[in-house]
Each structure stands twice: as structure tokens, then as C-alpha cells.
Amino acid sequence: DGGITQSPKYLFRKEGQNVTLSCEQNLNHDAMYWYRQDPGQGLRLIYYSQIVNDFQKGDIAEGYSVSREKKESFPLTVTSAQKNPTAFYLCASRSRTNSPLHFGNGTRLTVT
Amino acid sequence: GENVEQHPSTLSVQEGDSAVIKCTYSDSASNYFPWYKQELGKGPQLIIDIRSNVGEKKDQRIAVTLNKTAKHFSLHITETQPEDSAVYFCAATAGFSGNTGKLIFGQGTTLQVKP
């Protein structure tokens, strides 16, 4: 059963701690993306990667970091430099140029 | 910067009625326009998409229209059912490119279908 798996579903951290969100896909998709969702603001692009070992900043990359060492995996680290880290984080992937984007079921991060 | 405006923010209809959600985009180079449906606690799911060389696309009860001159596109749901209740997002590509994952999203419309 192919898909995009994000774990954990809920994550709680103390302010000042870095935290890494997992995203794994078994769809053999080339490109992977991280979006952030806040109430009333739609989704905003954090980082994306079109091939292994390469990634680009999106619109709100400050305070985040990523890696793409394997085709199947695209973890996102929320660093202590991110001023408002509490949000719903969505990972997505697509197979090739001009194909639709497919999303995982998200991780809700709460930082207190 | 690039922007997508979506209206209305909430929409309530009776079961069986039609629902229309409208979006406008700012980047005339945008060439791909998907619509997503998001249920509570889940990720968005693609329901229909349209490319800039097409004016209208239909899939059963769902249709999307695109007016490139006016830079707006709309989602039409006919014969609404309670299971259509969800948050709907429109999106447009950030510029003219094959990167259909680099999207600018609207703010979302919460659709409620009353039985």
C-alpha cells in the first residue's frame, strides 16, 4: 500500500529545543516538499527537493533545515531559531515534472 | 509577491444544492491550478486540477473553470452531499515552470453541507 508517512502525528517540545519531523514515501517519487499550515493562512512552502542530495529554500525557510540523503526520506528539522514553530507540518511528493502533488497526513507540532 | 486570494472563507449549503468557490491569482505566468480537499486532522487530497491551456474541466459532480485573462478560477460542486463537508484549497504554480509542487495556496474555504 503506497503512500507518504509522516511521524509522529503529534509532537510536543520545549522552547529552545530542536526537533526533527519524519517523512517517508514508498511511491518512488523524485521530488519531495515540506509545507507549513497555520489557521486561516493556507499552506506555505518551507523547503523542497527535486533529486537526492539537492534541496532548495521555499518561501519561509528561516529557522528550518532539511536533508535528502535517500530518495524515500526527507526529514525536516525545526530549530530553536524558528520564532513561531507551533503549526501543522505537511510533507508532500510528486513523481515527475508536471505531475500533481500528493500530501501525507501531517504532524502537529506544539512548542511551549 | 505572488498571491492567491480565495473566497468565501466559509460556505454553508443545503444537501443537493451547488457550491462555488472562487480564486484569483496575481502571477500571470502561473500555468497549473489544483484544488485540494482537506478533512479534519488529515492532509489535503487532490480533487481536480486544470492547466492554463484548458478553460474548463469536469469530473462527475466537480468542475473547475479558468479565466486566464481575468486571472481567476473557480470550483463548482453540484448535488452536494454531507460528505463534501471539508476545507477546500485552491492553488497556483509559482511562475511558469514544470515544478507543480511549488504552489501558492489560497486561504481555504470551509464548506458545510447540511442534511
PDB file of C-alpha atoms in Angstrom:
ATOM      1  CA  ASP A   1       0.000   0.000   0.000  1.00  0.00           C
ATOM      2  CA  GLY A   2       1.956   3.023  -1.263  1.00  0.00           C
ATOM      3  CA  GLY A   3       1.879   6.400   0.352  1.00  0.00           C
ATOM      4  CA  ILE A   4       3.546   9.162   2.317  1.00  0.00           C
ATOM      5  CA  THR A   5       4.088   8.500   6.015  1.00  0.00           C
ATOM      6  CA  GLN A   6       4.646  11.301   8.472  1.00  0.00           C
ATOM      7  CA  SER A   7       5.523  10.535  12.050  1.00  0.00           C
ATOM      8  CA  PRO A   8       4.673  11.189  14.747  1.00  0.00           C
ATOM      9  CA  LYS A   9       1.147  12.586  14.323  1.00  0.00           C
ATOM     10  CA  TYR A  10       1.535  14.811  17.394  1.00  0.00           C
ATOM     11  CA  LEU A  11       4.797  16.193  18.753  1.00  0.00           C
ATOM     12  CA  PHE A  12       5.421  18.326  21.818  1.00  0.00           C
ATOM     13  CA  ARG A  13       8.670  20.162  22.581  1.00  0.00           C
ATOM     14  CA  LYS A  14      10.004  22.773  24.925  1.00  0.00           C
ATOM     15  CA  GLU A  15      11.099  26.115  23.546  1.00  0.00           C
ATOM     16  CA  GLY A  16      14.790  26.165  22.645  1.00  0.00           C
ATOM     17  CA  GLN A  17      14.944  22.521  21.556  1.00  0.00           C
ATOM     18  CA  ASN A  18      15.497  21.370  18.006  1.00  0.00           C
ATOM     19  CA  VAL A  19      13.043  18.767  16.727  1.00  0.00           C
ATOM     20  CA  THR A  20      13.054  16.574  13.605  1.00  0.00           C
ATOM     21  CA  LEU A  21       9.896  15.573  11.739  1.00  0.00           C
ATOM     22  CA  SER A  22       9.986  12.405   9.697  1.00  0.00           C
ATOM     23  CA  CYS A  23       8.662  11.965   6.157  1.00  0.00           C
ATOM     24  CA  GLU A  24       8.968   8.695   4.228  1.00  0.00           C
ATOM     25  CA  GLN A  25       7.440   7.787   0.865  1.00  0.00           C
ATOM     26  CA  ASN A  26       7.315   4.452  -0.950  1.00  0.00           C
ATOM     27  CA  LEU A  27       5.867   5.868  -4.162  1.00  0.00           C
ATOM     28  CA  ASN A  28       9.256   6.130  -5.882  1.00  0.00           C
ATOM     29  CA  HIS A  29       8.633   9.873  -6.283  1.00  0.00           C
ATOM     30  CA  ASP A  30      11.556  12.065  -7.263  1.00  0.00           C
ATOM     31  CA  ALA A  31      10.512  15.346  -5.654  1.00  0.00           C
ATOM     32  CA  MET A  32       9.545  15.983  -2.031  1.00  0.00           C
ATOM     33  CA  TYR A  33       8.237  19.090  -0.261  1.00  0.00           C
ATOM     34  CA  TRP A  34       7.545  20.498   3.187  1.00  0.00           C
ATOM     35  CA  TYR A  35       4.646  22.875   3.767  1.00  0.00           C
ATOM     36  CA  ARG A  36       3.516  24.602   6.919  1.00  0.00           C
ATOM     37  CA  GLN A  37      -0.176  25.180   7.669  1.00  0.00           C
ATOM     38  CA  ASP A  38      -1.464  27.811  10.084  1.00  0.00           C
ATOM     39  CA  PRO A  39      -5.147  28.601  10.733  1.00  0.00           C
ATOM     40  CA  GLY A  40      -6.575  30.966   8.114  1.00  0.00           C
ATOM     41  CA  GLN A  41      -3.319  31.208   6.130  1.00  0.00           C
ATOM     42  CA  GLY A  42      -3.411  28.266   3.788  1.00  0.00           C
ATOM     43  CA  LEU A  43      -0.187  26.352   3.187  1.00  0.00           C
ATOM     44  CA  ARG A  44       3.266  27.872   2.796  1.00  0.00           C
ATOM     45  CA  LEU A  45       6.339  26.211   1.273  1.00  0.00           C
ATOM     46  CA  ILE A  46       9.316  25.663   3.587  1.00  0.00           C
ATOM     47  CA  TYR A  47      11.773  23.558   1.548  1.00  0.00           C
ATOM     48  CA  TYR A  48      11.712  21.243  -1.431  1.00  0.00           C
ATOM     49  CA  SER A  49      13.985  18.700  -3.072  1.00  0.00           C
ATOM     50  CA  GLN A  50      13.758  17.557  -6.676  1.00  0.00           C
ATOM     51  CA  ILE A  51      16.564  14.977  -6.518  1.00  0.00           C
ATOM     52  CA  VAL A  52      18.637  13.201  -3.891  1.00  0.00           C
ATOM     53  CA  ASN A  53      21.352  15.313  -2.253  1.00  0.00           C
ATOM     54  CA  ASP A  54      19.839  18.572  -3.501  1.00  0.00           C
ATOM     55  CA  PHE A  55      17.235  20.900  -1.986  1.00  0.00           C
ATOM     56  CA  GLN A  56      16.032  24.494  -2.284  1.00  0.00           C
ATOM     57  CA  LYS A  57      14.528  27.015   0.114  1.00  0.00           C
ATOM     58  CA  GLY A  58      10.869  27.828  -0.169  1.00  0.00           C
ATOM     59  CA  ASP A  59       9.112  30.986   0.967  1.00  0.00           C
ATOM     60  CA  ILE A  60       9.575  30.533   4.734  1.00  0.00           C
ATOM     61  CA  ALA A  61      12.830  28.568   5.172  1.00  0.00           C
ATOM     62  CA  GLU A  62      14.264  30.601   8.048  1.00  0.00           C
ATOM     63  CA  GLY A  63      14.634  28.513  11.200  1.00  0.00           C
ATOM     64  CA  TYR A  64      14.292  25.186   9.355  1.00  0.00           C
ATOM     65  CA  SER A  65      16.739  22.709   7.842  1.00  0.00           C
ATOM     66  CA  VAL A  66      16.372  19.577   5.699  1.00  0.00           C
ATOM     67  CA  SER A  67      18.388  16.742   4.214  1.00  0.00           C
ATOM     68  CA  ARG A  68      17.763  14.391   1.294  1.00  0.00           C
ATOM     69  CA  GLU A  69      20.228  11.515   1.601  1.00  0.00           C
ATOM     70  CA  LYS A  70      17.767   8.927   0.293  1.00  0.00           C
ATOM     71  CA  LYS A  71      15.049   9.158  -2.344  1.00  0.00           C
ATOM     72  CA  GLU A  72      12.445   7.858   0.120  1.00  0.00           C
ATOM     73  CA  SER A  73      13.176  10.207   3.005  1.00  0.00           C
ATOM     74  CA  PHE A  74      13.047  13.985   3.517  1.00  0.00           C
ATOM     75  CA  PRO A  75      13.280  14.877   7.239  1.00  0.00           C
ATOM     76  CA  LEU A  76      12.612  18.422   8.429  1.00  0.00           C
ATOM     77  CA  THR A  77      14.375  19.899  11.465  1.00  0.00           C
ATOM     78  CA  VAL A  78      12.683  22.758  13.252  1.00  0.00           C
ATOM     79  CA  THR A  79      15.479  24.641  15.006  1.00  0.00           C
ATOM     80  CA  SER A  80      15.350  26.886  18.039  1.00  0.00           C
ATOM     81  CA  ALA A  81      15.804  29.826  15.632  1.00  0.00           C
ATOM     82  CA  GLN A  82      12.252  29.382  14.302  1.00  0.00           C
ATOM     83  CA  LYS A  83      10.270  32.068  16.138  1.00  0.00           C
ATOM     84  CA  ASN A  84       6.797  30.523  15.862  1.00  0.00           C
ATOM     85  CA  PRO A  85       7.257  26.777  15.410  1.00  0.00           C
ATOM     86  CA  THR A  86       3.818  25.648  16.609  1.00  0.00           C
ATOM     87  CA  ALA A  87       1.954  24.594  13.451  1.00  0.00           C
ATOM     88  CA  PHE A  88       0.711  21.695  11.337  1.00  0.00           C
ATOM     89  CA  TYR A  89       3.511  20.410   9.065  1.00  0.00           C
ATOM     90  CA  LEU A  90       2.734  18.644   5.812  1.00  0.00           C
ATOM     91  CA  CYS A  91       5.098  16.603   3.683  1.00  0.00           C
ATOM     92  CA  ALA A  92       4.304  16.017   0.010  1.00  0.00           C
ATOM     93  CA  SER A  93       5.779  14.405  -3.061  1.00  0.00           C
ATOM     94  CA  ARG A  94       5.288  14.138  -6.815  1.00  0.00           C
ATOM     95  CA  SER A  95       6.590  11.679  -9.380  1.00  0.00           C
ATOM     96  CA  ARG A  96       7.874  13.869 -12.211  1.00  0.00           C
ATOM     97  CA  THR A  97       7.644  17.221 -13.906  1.00  0.00           C
ATOM     98  CA  ASN A  98       4.027  18.407 -14.292  1.00  0.00           C
ATOM     99  CA  SER A  99       2.521  15.663 -12.113  1.00  0.00           C
ATOM    100  CA  PRO A 100       0.218  16.501  -9.184  1.00  0.00           C
ATOM    101  CA  LEU A 101       1.424  16.931  -5.621  1.00  0.00           C
ATOM    102  CA  HIS A 102       0.342  14.332  -3.045  1.00  0.00           C
ATOM    103  CA  PHE A 103       0.344  15.011   0.698  1.00  0.00           C
ATOM    104  CA  GLY A 104       0.917  12.971   3.836  1.00  0.00           C
ATOM    105  CA  ASN A 105      -1.391  13.290   6.853  1.00  0.00           C
ATOM    106  CA  GLY A 106       0.779  15.778   8.676  1.00  0.00           C
ATOM    107  CA  THR A 107       2.500  16.249  12.036  1.00  0.00           C
ATOM    108  CA  ARG A 108       1.080  18.719  14.520  1.00  0.00           C
ATOM    109  CA  LEU A 109       3.967  20.311  16.420  1.00  0.00           C
ATOM    110  CA  THR A 110       3.346  22.173  19.660  1.00  0.00           C
ATOM    111  CA  VAL A 111       6.195  24.112  21.262  1.00  0.00           C
ATOM    112  CA  THR A 112       5.713  25.568  24.747  1.00  0.00           C
TER     113      THR A 112
ATOM    114  CA  GLY B   1       4.824  38.998  -4.195  1.00  0.00           C
ATOM    115  CA  GLU B   2       2.820  36.183  -5.701  1.00  0.00           C
ATOM    116  CA  ASN B   3      -0.596  35.788  -4.129  1.00  0.00           C
ATOM    117  CA  VAL B   4      -3.753  33.683  -4.368  1.00  0.00           C
ATOM    118  CA  GLU B   5      -6.994  35.065  -2.918  1.00  0.00           C
ATOM    119  CA  GLN B   6      -9.828  32.646  -2.140  1.00  0.00           C
ATOM    120  CA  HIS B   7     -13.488  33.421  -1.400  1.00  0.00           C
ATOM    121  CA  PRO B   8     -15.622  32.822   0.517  1.00  0.00           C
ATOM    122  CA  SER B   9     -13.861  31.732   3.693  1.00  0.00           C
ATOM    123  CA  THR B  10     -16.954  29.804   4.813  1.00  0.00           C
ATOM    124  CA  LEU B  11     -19.857  28.429   2.807  1.00  0.00           C
ATOM    125  CA  SER B  12     -22.972  26.666   4.046  1.00  0.00           C
ATOM    126  CA  VAL B  13     -25.371  24.960   1.618  1.00  0.00           C
ATOM    127  CA  GLN B  14     -28.277  22.535   1.805  1.00  0.00           C
ATOM    128  CA  GLU B  15     -27.725  18.994   0.620  1.00  0.00           C
ATOM    129  CA  GLY B  16     -28.396  18.808  -3.107  1.00  0.00           C
ATOM    130  CA  ASP B  17     -27.559  22.458  -3.769  1.00  0.00           C
ATOM    131  CA  SER B  18     -24.496  23.632  -5.685  1.00  0.00           C
ATOM    132  CA  ALA B  19     -21.411  25.220  -4.157  1.00  0.00           C
ATOM    133  CA  VAL B  20     -18.995  27.602  -5.868  1.00  0.00           C
ATOM    134  CA  ILE B  21     -15.595  28.689  -4.572  1.00  0.00           C
ATOM    135  CA  LYS B  22     -13.595  31.373  -6.379  1.00  0.00           C
ATOM    136  CA  CYS B  23      -9.879  32.180  -6.513  1.00  0.00           C
ATOM    137  CA  THR B  24      -7.820  34.909  -8.118  1.00  0.00           C
ATOM    138  CA  TYR B  25      -4.065  34.787  -8.693  1.00  0.00           C
ATOM    139  CA  SER B  26      -1.504  37.501  -9.230  1.00  0.00           C
ATOM    140  CA  ASP B  27       1.250  35.849 -11.290  1.00  0.00           C
ATOM    141  CA  SER B  28       0.290  35.830 -14.958  1.00  0.00           C
ATOM    142  CA  ALA B  29       2.970  33.171 -15.539  1.00  0.00           C
ATOM    143  CA  SER B  30       1.146  30.588 -13.391  1.00  0.00           C
ATOM    144  CA  ASN B  31       0.175  27.634 -15.553  1.00  0.00           C
ATOM    145  CA  TYR B  32      -1.221  24.931 -13.256  1.00  0.00           C
ATOM    146  CA  PHE B  33      -4.168  25.221 -10.843  1.00  0.00           C
ATOM    147  CA  PRO B  34      -5.047  22.333  -8.493  1.00  0.00           C
ATOM    148  CA  TRP B  35      -7.856  22.104  -5.952  1.00  0.00           C
ATOM    149  CA  TYR B  36      -7.457  20.192  -2.700  1.00  0.00           C
ATOM    150  CA  LYS B  37      -9.961  18.917  -0.134  1.00  0.00           C
ATOM    151  CA  GLN B  38      -8.815  18.609   3.477  1.00  0.00           C
ATOM    152  CA  GLU B  39     -10.715  16.707   6.147  1.00  0.00           C
ATOM    153  CA  LEU B  40     -10.106  17.301   9.832  1.00  0.00           C
ATOM    154  CA  GLY B  41      -6.722  16.047  11.018  1.00  0.00           C
ATOM    155  CA  LYS B  42      -5.657  14.851   7.565  1.00  0.00           C
ATOM    156  CA  GLY B  43      -3.511  16.090   4.736  1.00  0.00           C
ATOM    157  CA  PRO B  44      -5.011  17.777   1.655  1.00  0.00           C
ATOM    158  CA  GLN B  45      -6.216  15.460  -1.091  1.00  0.00           C
ATOM    159  CA  LEU B  46      -6.196  16.483  -4.754  1.00  0.00           C
ATOM    160  CA  ILE B  47      -9.725  16.510  -6.185  1.00  0.00           C
ATOM    161  CA  ILE B  48      -9.241  18.183  -9.570  1.00  0.00           C
ATOM    162  CA  ASP B  49      -6.677  20.273 -11.424  1.00  0.00           C
ATOM    163  CA  ILE B  50      -6.520  22.357 -14.593  1.00  0.00           C
ATOM    164  CA  ARG B  51      -3.728  23.656 -16.803  1.00  0.00           C
ATOM    165  CA  SER B  52      -3.538  27.044 -18.440  1.00  0.00           C
ATOM    166  CA  ASN B  53      -4.246  25.706 -21.940  1.00  0.00           C
ATOM    167  CA  VAL B  54      -7.707  24.493 -20.874  1.00  0.00           C
ATOM    168  CA  GLY B  55     -10.746  26.609 -19.935  1.00  0.00           C
ATOM    169  CA  GLU B  56     -12.860  24.010 -18.157  1.00  0.00           C
ATOM    170  CA  LYS B  57     -12.533  20.506 -16.744  1.00  0.00           C
ATOM    171  CA  LYS B  58     -15.189  18.267 -15.239  1.00  0.00           C
ATOM    172  CA  ASP B  59     -15.086  15.092 -13.137  1.00  0.00           C
ATOM    173  CA  GLN B  60     -18.531  13.786 -12.152  1.00  0.00           C
ATOM    174  CA  ARG B  61     -20.008  16.343  -9.684  1.00  0.00           C
ATOM    175  CA  ILE B  62     -16.916  18.536  -9.654  1.00  0.00           C
ATOM    176  CA  ALA B  63     -15.857  21.087 -12.274  1.00  0.00           C
ATOM    177  CA  VAL B  64     -13.212  23.781 -12.481  1.00  0.00           C
ATOM    178  CA  THR B  65     -13.208  26.798 -14.795  1.00  0.00           C
ATOM    179  CA  LEU B  66     -10.250  29.033 -15.620  1.00  0.00           C
ATOM    180  CA  ASN B  67     -10.251  32.580 -16.995  1.00  0.00           C
ATOM    181  CA  LYS B  68      -6.634  33.433 -17.803  1.00  0.00           C
ATOM    182  CA  THR B  69      -7.417  36.972 -18.906  1.00  0.00           C
ATOM    183  CA  ALA B  70      -9.058  37.834 -15.595  1.00  0.00           C
ATOM    184  CA  LYS B  71      -6.641  35.577 -13.669  1.00  0.00           C
ATOM    185  CA  HIS B  72      -9.323  33.731 -11.788  1.00  0.00           C
ATOM    186  CA  PHE B  73     -10.509  30.147 -11.475  1.00  0.00           C
ATOM    187  CA  SER B  74     -13.466  28.546  -9.734  1.00  0.00           C
ATOM    188  CA  LEU B  75     -14.519  25.209  -8.258  1.00  0.00           C
ATOM    189  CA  HIS B  76     -18.101  24.075  -8.805  1.00  0.00           C
ATOM    190  CA  ILE B  77     -19.629  21.199  -6.830  1.00  0.00           C
ATOM    191  CA  THR B  78     -23.106  20.102  -7.902  1.00  0.00           C
ATOM    192  CA  GLU B  79     -25.613  17.959  -5.977  1.00  0.00           C
ATOM    193  CA  THR B  80     -23.677  18.448  -2.744  1.00  0.00           C
ATOM    194  CA  GLN B  81     -23.667  15.682  -0.140  1.00  0.00           C
ATOM    195  CA  PRO B  82     -22.813  15.798   3.599  1.00  0.00           C
ATOM    196  CA  GLU B  83     -19.516  14.013   2.866  1.00  0.00           C
ATOM    197  CA  ASP B  84     -18.471  17.017   0.771  1.00  0.00           C
ATOM    198  CA  SER B  85     -18.133  18.971   4.034  1.00  0.00           C
ATOM    199  CA  ALA B  86     -14.436  19.857   4.425  1.00  0.00           C
ATOM    200  CA  VAL B  87     -11.922  22.646   3.861  1.00  0.00           C
ATOM    201  CA  TYR B  88     -11.133  23.317   0.208  1.00  0.00           C
ATOM    202  CA  PHE B  89      -7.924  24.966  -1.009  1.00  0.00           C
ATOM    203  CA  CYS B  90      -7.107  26.391  -4.400  1.00  0.00           C
ATOM    204  CA  ALA B  91      -3.510  26.805  -5.526  1.00  0.00           C
ATOM    205  CA  ALA B  92      -1.448  28.128  -8.415  1.00  0.00           C
ATOM    206  CA  THR B  93       2.108  27.398  -9.503  1.00  0.00           C
ATOM    207  CA  ALA B  94       4.691  29.965  -8.526  1.00  0.00           C
ATOM    208  CA  GLY B  95       5.559  31.129 -12.006  1.00  0.00           C
ATOM    209  CA  PHE B  96       5.748  29.261 -15.308  1.00  0.00           C
ATOM    210  CA  SER B  97       7.603  26.033 -14.628  1.00  0.00           C
ATOM    211  CA  GLY B  98       7.256  22.290 -14.573  1.00  0.00           C
ATOM    212  CA  ASN B  99       7.524  22.359 -10.776  1.00  0.00           C
ATOM    213  CA  THR B 100       3.908  21.580  -9.983  1.00  0.00           C
ATOM    214  CA  GLY B 101       4.857  21.102  -6.348  1.00  0.00           C
ATOM    215  CA  LYS B 102       5.921  24.698  -5.846  1.00  0.00           C
ATOM    216  CA  LEU B 103       2.479  26.124  -5.184  1.00  0.00           C
ATOM    217  CA  ILE B 104       0.939  29.283  -3.779  1.00  0.00           C
ATOM    218  CA  PHE B 105      -2.194  28.359  -1.811  1.00  0.00           C
ATOM    219  CA  GLY B 106      -5.369  30.264  -1.108  1.00  0.00           C
ATOM    220  CA  GLN B 107      -6.525  30.717   2.474  1.00  0.00           C
ATOM    221  CA  GLY B 108      -9.111  27.928   2.301  1.00  0.00           C
ATOM    222  CA  THR B 109     -12.918  27.669   2.280  1.00  0.00           C
ATOM    223  CA  THR B 110     -14.777  25.719   4.939  1.00  0.00           C
ATOM    224  CA  LEU B 111     -17.756  24.087   3.230  1.00  0.00           C
ATOM    225  CA  GLN B 112     -20.633  22.794   5.320  1.00  0.00           C
ATOM    226  CA  VAL B 113     -23.351  20.741   3.645  1.00  0.00           C
ATOM    227  CA  LYS B 114     -26.462  20.499   5.793  1.00  0.00           C
ATOM    228  CA  PRO B 115     -28.554  17.317   5.500  1.00  0.00           C
TER     229      PRO B 115
END
